[in-house]
Amino acid sequence: MHQLLGSLPHQIFRDLANKYGPFMYLKIGQVPTIVVSSPEFAKEVMRTHDTIFASRPQTLFANIMLYGCTDMAFSPYARVQSFRPIREQELLNLMEWIASNVGLGIDLSERIQKSTHGITSRAAFGKKSKDHDEFISIMEESLTFAAGFEFTDLFPSLNFIDLISPARSKLEKLKQRAERIIENIIEEHIEKNKSPLKAGGESETHADFVDVLLKFHAKDDLGFSLTSDNVKALIWDIFTAGGETSATTIDWAMAELVRNPGIMKKAQDEIRKVFSKKGRVDEAEVTNMRYLKSIVKETLRLHSPVPLLLPRESTEKCEINGYEIPVKTRIVVNAWAMGRDPKYWTEPDSFIPERFLDSSIDFKGNNFEYIPFGAGRRICPGISFGLINVELPLAYLLYHFDWKLPNGMKHEDLDMTELLSITVRRKEHLHLIPIAYDISCVEKSQGG
């Protein structure tokens, strides 16, 4: 168990599955756990018996930071197109910053994270909160506890340990700080919507996520209502699911492109052929970039930001392929292992976007060898929001700049070691030198 807690569990589970099979029962501490590592068994859990395994186990992190698991496991992201001006402005800001550092080594990982969190913040709150940086810091610190492998999660009968756990104390303090910020944001929105200028309510076009959530607060026009804790937990979800996973995926994609310059050139050729006349990237056209989309798919196959899908828990006894599954058994689906299974993928450890060009495999959870967003009724509802927040920044980065490694470093020497948080990031930040290709629209913006 100590190996599991101190390392990269998705890799350990894959190695164990290779030895003991793709439907593996483990007792992790006191928690009966089944690790699913094949598409066949994933389909059994996530489609055939989906209703039985639709619940989430209540972990220390979820109970504290998600207000007793009242977050509904990621809110539905609607009206993706309405946030287009926000994305464009934040990405233009990023391009301006990079253009001012052409020829110099920059920490691209850090700038991507700032940009994606900026997009998420403005989509969620309508503007960047004055407490934006503090909120991001709280989120990142708390997410180190989110994997569900805390001692108190694994030994639930020893509840006295929970009360004295340093993890509980730390999370409670982080929650207090986060709650103060969230409550201020909610109060600002309530006051804004009381204003005479807002008579008749916020328009659908300009409403942010908090506005939408507050419409359902204490109302049941559609047969349900959101409590105050629901609203707070969903705001937290929007940040962790919307910003962190996008930043992680962009970082992995750029690292793979730098390691594979031929693939980067092919992507740049596709993007520049379409946008050269305009001199800028147009979001409406990005959805037609077949090779760029294949790069994103391949990145998510090799480097799923959440390699172990959020755990499920059985609500009743059932049988799968002759195995009896007791009630309250935790199910862990290893999407990372299935994405690298040689039974389903040629050269599974190689970065080959072309494998998706003429493939019908998509993100909708119908192809169980490829489920970076999950499947069934627990599939991530933020797919559209998340994808455009990856595809568009990549298009901007690849259109406006060429990229090279600093200090004469060879692309094959780039460190691709993983680091576990709530997402699996690259251990080292990506330091690159930008070389201007077409920054005319960026310069016009700076001049204006």
JSON list of C-alpha atoms in Angstrom, two decimals, residues 52-53 313-318 325-328:
[
{"chain": "A", "resi": 52, "resn": "ILE", "atom": "CA", "xyz": [-25.46, 0.39, -9.74]},
{"chain": "A", "resi": 53, "resn": "PHE", "atom": "CA", "xyz": [-22.08, 2.11, -10.07]},
{"chain": "A", "resi": 313, "resn": "GLU", "atom": "CA", "xyz": [-19.08, 2.85, -5.62]},
{"chain": "A", "resi": 314, "resn": "SER", "atom": "CA", "xyz": [-21.63, 0.04, -5.91]},
{"chain": "A", "resi": 315, "resn": "THR", "atom": "CA", "xyz": [-25.00, 0.81, -4.32]},
{"chain": "A", "resi": 316, "resn": "GLU", "atom": "CA", "xyz": [-26.15, -2.82, -4.41]},
{"chain": "A", "resi": 317, "resn": "LYS", "atom": "CA", "xyz": [-24.75, -6.30, -4.92]},
{"chain": "A", "resi": 318, "resn": "CYS", "atom": "CA", "xyz": [-24.28, -7.39, -8.53]},
{"chain": "A", "resi": 325, "resn": "ILE", "atom": "CA", "xyz": [-19.45, -7.55, -6.38]},
{"chain": "A", "resi": 326, "resn": "PRO", "atom": "CA", "xyz": [-20.53, -6.66, -2.81]},
{"chain": "A", "resi": 327, "resn": "VAL", "atom": "CA", "xyz": [-22.36, -3.44, -2.01]},
{"chain": "A", "resi": 328, "resn": "LYS", "atom": "CA", "xyz": [-20.10, -0.41, -1.27]}
]
